[in-house]
Short mmCIF file of C-alpha atoms in Angstrom, two decimals:
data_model
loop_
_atom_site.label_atom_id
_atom_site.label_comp_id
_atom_site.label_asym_id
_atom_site.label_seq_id
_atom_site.Cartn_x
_atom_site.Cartn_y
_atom_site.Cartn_z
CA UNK A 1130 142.38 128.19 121.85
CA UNK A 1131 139.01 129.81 123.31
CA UNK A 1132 136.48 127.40 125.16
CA UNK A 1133 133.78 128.07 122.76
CA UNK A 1134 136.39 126.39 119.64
CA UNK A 1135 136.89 123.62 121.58
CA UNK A 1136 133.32 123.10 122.40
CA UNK A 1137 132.49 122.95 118.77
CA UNK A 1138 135.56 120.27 118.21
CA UNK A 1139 133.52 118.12 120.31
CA UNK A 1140 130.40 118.55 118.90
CA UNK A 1141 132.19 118.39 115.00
CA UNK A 1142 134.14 114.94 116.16
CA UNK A 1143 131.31 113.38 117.91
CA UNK A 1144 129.23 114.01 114.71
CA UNK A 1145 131.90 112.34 112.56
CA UNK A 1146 132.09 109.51 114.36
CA UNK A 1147 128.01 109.54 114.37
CA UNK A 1148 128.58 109.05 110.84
CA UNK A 1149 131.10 106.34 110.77
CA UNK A 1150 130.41 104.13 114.06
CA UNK A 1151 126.71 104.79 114.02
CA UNK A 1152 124.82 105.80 116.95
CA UNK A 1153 125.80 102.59 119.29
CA UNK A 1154 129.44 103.44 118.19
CA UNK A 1155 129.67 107.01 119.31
CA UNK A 1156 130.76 107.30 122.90
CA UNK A 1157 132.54 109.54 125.15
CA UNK A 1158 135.68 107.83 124.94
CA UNK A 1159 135.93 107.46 121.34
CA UNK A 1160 135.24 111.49 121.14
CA UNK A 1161 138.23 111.83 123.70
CA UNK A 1162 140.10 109.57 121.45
CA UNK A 1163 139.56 111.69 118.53
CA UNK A 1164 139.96 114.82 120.00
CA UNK A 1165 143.75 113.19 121.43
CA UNK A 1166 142.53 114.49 124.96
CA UNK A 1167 140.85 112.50 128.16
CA UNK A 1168 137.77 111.84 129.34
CA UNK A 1169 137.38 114.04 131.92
CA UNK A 1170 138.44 116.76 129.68
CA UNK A 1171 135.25 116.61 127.99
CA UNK A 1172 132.98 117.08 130.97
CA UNK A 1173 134.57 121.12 130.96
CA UNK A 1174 132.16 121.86 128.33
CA UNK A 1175 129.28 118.88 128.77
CA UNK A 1176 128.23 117.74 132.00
CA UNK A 1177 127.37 114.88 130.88
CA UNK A 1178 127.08 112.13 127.78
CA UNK A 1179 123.49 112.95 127.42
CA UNK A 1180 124.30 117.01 126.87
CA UNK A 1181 127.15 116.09 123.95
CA UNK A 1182 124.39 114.24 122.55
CA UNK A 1183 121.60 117.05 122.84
CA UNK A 1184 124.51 119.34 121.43
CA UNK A 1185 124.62 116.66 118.57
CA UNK A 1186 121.68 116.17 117.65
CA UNK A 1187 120.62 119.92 117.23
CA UNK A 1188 123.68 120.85 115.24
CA UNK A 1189 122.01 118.10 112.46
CA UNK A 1190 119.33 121.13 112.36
CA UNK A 1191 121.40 123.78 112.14
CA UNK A 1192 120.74 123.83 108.37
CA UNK A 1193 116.94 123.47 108.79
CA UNK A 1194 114.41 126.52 107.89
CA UNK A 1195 117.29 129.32 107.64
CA UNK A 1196 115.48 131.20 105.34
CA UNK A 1197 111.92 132.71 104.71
CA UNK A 1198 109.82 132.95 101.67
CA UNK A 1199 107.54 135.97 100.75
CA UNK A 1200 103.64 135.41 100.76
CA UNK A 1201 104.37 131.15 101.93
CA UNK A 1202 101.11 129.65 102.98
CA UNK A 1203 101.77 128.10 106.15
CA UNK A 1204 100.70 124.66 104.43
CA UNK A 1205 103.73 125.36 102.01
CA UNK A 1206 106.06 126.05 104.83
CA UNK A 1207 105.37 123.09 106.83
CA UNK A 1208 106.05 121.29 103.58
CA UNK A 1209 109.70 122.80 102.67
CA UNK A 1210 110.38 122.71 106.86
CA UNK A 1211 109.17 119.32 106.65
CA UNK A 1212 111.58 117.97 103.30
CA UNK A 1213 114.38 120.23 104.75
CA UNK A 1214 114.30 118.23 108.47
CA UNK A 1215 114.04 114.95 106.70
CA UNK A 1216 117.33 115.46 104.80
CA UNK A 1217 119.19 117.14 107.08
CA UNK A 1218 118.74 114.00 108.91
CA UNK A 1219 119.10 111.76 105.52
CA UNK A 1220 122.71 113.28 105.99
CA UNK A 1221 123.75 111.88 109.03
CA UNK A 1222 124.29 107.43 109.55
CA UNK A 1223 121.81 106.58 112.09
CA UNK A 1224 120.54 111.07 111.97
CA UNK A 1225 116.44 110.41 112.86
CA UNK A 1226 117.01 107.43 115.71
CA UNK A 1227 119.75 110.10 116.99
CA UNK A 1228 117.81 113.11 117.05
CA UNK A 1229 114.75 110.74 118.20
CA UNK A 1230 116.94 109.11 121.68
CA UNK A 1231 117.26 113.32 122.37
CA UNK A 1232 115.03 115.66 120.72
CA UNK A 1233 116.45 118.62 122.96
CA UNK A 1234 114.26 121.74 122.99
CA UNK A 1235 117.70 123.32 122.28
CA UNK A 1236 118.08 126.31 120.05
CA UNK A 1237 117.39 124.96 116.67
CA UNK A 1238 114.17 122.78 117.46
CA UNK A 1239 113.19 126.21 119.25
CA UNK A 1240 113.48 128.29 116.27
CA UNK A 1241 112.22 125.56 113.76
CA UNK A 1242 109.08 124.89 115.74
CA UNK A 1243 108.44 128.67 116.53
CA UNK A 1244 108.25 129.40 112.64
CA UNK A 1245 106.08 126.90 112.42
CA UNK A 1246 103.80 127.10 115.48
CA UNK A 1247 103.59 131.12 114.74
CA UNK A 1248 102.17 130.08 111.11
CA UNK A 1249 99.44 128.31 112.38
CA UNK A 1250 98.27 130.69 115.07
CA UNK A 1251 98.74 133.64 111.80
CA UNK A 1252 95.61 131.69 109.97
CA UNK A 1253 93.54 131.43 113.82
CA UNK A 1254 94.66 127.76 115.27
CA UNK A 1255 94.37 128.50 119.10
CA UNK A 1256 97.48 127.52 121.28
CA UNK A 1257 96.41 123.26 121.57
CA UNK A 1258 96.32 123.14 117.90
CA UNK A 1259 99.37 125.46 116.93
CA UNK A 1260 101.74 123.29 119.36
CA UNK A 1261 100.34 119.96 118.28
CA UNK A 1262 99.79 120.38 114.77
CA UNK A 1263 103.40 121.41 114.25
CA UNK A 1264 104.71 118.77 116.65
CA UNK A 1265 102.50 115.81 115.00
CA UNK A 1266 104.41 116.81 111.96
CA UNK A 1267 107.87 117.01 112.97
CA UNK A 1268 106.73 113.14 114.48
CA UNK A 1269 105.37 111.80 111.27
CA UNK A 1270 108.82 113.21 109.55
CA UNK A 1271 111.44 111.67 112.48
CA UNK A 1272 109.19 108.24 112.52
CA UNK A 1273 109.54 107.85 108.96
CA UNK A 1274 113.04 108.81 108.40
CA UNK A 1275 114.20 106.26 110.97
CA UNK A 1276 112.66 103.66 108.99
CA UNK A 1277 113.77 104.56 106.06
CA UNK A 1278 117.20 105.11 107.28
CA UNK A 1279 116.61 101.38 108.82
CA UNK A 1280 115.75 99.87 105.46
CA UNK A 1281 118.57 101.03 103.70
CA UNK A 1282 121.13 99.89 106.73
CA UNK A 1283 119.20 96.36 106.38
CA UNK A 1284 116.29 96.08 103.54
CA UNK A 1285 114.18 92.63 104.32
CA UNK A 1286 114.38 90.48 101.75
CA UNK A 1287 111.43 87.81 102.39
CA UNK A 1288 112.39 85.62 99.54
CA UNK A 1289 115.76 85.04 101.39
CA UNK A 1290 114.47 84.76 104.93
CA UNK A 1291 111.73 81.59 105.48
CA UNK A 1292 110.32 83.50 108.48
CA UNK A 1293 109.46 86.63 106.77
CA UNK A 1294 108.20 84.40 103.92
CA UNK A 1295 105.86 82.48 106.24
CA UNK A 1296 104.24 85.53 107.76
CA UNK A 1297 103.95 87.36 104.45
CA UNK A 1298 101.94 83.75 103.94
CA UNK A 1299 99.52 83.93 106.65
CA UNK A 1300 99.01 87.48 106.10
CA UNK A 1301 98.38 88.12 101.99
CA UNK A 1302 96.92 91.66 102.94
CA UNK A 1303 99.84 92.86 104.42
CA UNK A 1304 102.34 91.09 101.69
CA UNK A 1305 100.40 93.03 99.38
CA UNK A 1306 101.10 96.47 101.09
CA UNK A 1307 104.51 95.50 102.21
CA UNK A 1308 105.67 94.60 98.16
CA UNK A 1309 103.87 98.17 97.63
CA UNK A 1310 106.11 99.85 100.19
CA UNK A 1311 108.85 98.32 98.79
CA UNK A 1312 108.31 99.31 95.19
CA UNK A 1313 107.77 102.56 95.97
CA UNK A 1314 109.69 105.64 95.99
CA UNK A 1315 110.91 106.57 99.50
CA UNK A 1316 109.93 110.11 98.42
CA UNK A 1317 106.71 109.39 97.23
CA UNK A 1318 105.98 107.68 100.58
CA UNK A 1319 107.42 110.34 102.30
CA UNK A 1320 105.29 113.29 100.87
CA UNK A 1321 101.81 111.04 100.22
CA UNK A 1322 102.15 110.84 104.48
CA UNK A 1323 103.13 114.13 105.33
CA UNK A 1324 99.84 115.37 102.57
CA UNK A 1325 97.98 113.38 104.44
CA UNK A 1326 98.82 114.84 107.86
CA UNK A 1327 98.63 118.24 106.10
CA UNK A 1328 95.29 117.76 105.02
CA UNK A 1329 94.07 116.25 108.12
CA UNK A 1330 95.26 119.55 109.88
CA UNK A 1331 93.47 121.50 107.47
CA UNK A 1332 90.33 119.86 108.01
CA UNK A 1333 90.50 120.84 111.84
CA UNK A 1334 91.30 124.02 111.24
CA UNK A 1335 88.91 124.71 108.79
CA UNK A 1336 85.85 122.90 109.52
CA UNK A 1337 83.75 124.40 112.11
CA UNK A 1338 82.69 122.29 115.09
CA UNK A 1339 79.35 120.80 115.12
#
């Protein structure tokens, strides 16, 4: 069996136990133990835990931004890159937090980012606003996903819990917006955020400086 099948083995078990342990559950052991080899055997293709992980976490992107459409606005693109991150990592138990403890600049966060940088710098942005506008948005889509992924792993439920009640009490602004939240579409929340940080980027780009 060649090194490079192997390699993947790891990478494939370690991402099914991602998705059955969760992220505290995954560990170098229980890959071994999966795999039916020892520890050490591992460390032939990773040098360490932290580069299975990094391996991990960029095969969840594997799937993200694999194809190109003719005459996309770059506003459009961040969009569909955007959706296409967030449910690649909808996929995975515990996917955002995961690829959030690594974020690698491995292969796949390479090629995502330089579609998406290379947009931006297509319409004029100079190199600060290229690598920051694309990066603020793959932030706004990891943050969110994580708590989204939280609140489905444990949703609050303040008339259940006396503490949450009592704050919700002494703060009626922010009962009001956290009821909102939670009768809201996780989609709807999702894309009304990532609009916003869309049209905040257009507004730099396209407003000249005083």
């Amino acid at each position: 069996m060649s090194a490079k099948i192997v390699k993947e083995q790891v990478v494939s078990s370690a991402l099914q136990l991602l998705d059955r342990l969760g992220m505290e559950g995954l560990t170098m052991r229980k890959v071994a133990d999966a795999l039916n080899v020892q520890v050490p055997s591992l460390y032939w293709h990773f040098a360490n835990k932290d580069a299975l992980f990094e391996a991990v976490a960029d095969t969840l992107l594997e799937q993200v931004a694999t194809t190109t459409v003719a005459g996309e606005t770059w506003q459009d693109m961040f969009f569909r890159i955007s959706c296409e991150v967030r449910q690649a990592l909808l996929a995975h138990r515990d996917g955002a937090r995961f690829l959030a403890r690594t974020y690698p600049l491995s292969d796949n966060v390479a090629r995502i980012s330089s579609q998406m940088i290379s947009s931006l710098k297509d319409v004029g942005a100079d190199d600060r606003t290229a690598a920051w506008g694309t990066f603020s948005t793959l932030y706004f889509v990891i943050g969110f996903t994580i708590e989204e992924q939280a609140f489905a792993e444990k949703r609050p439920d303040h008339n259940q819990d006396p503490d949450i009640k009592s704050l919700l009490l002494r703060y009626p602004v922010a009962a009001q917006a956290w009821q909102q939240i939670l009768e809201s579409d996780t989609d709807e929340g999702f894309h009304f955020g990532l609009n916003m940080s869309l049209q905040g980027l257009v507004h730099h780009l396209y407003t000249p400086e005083k």
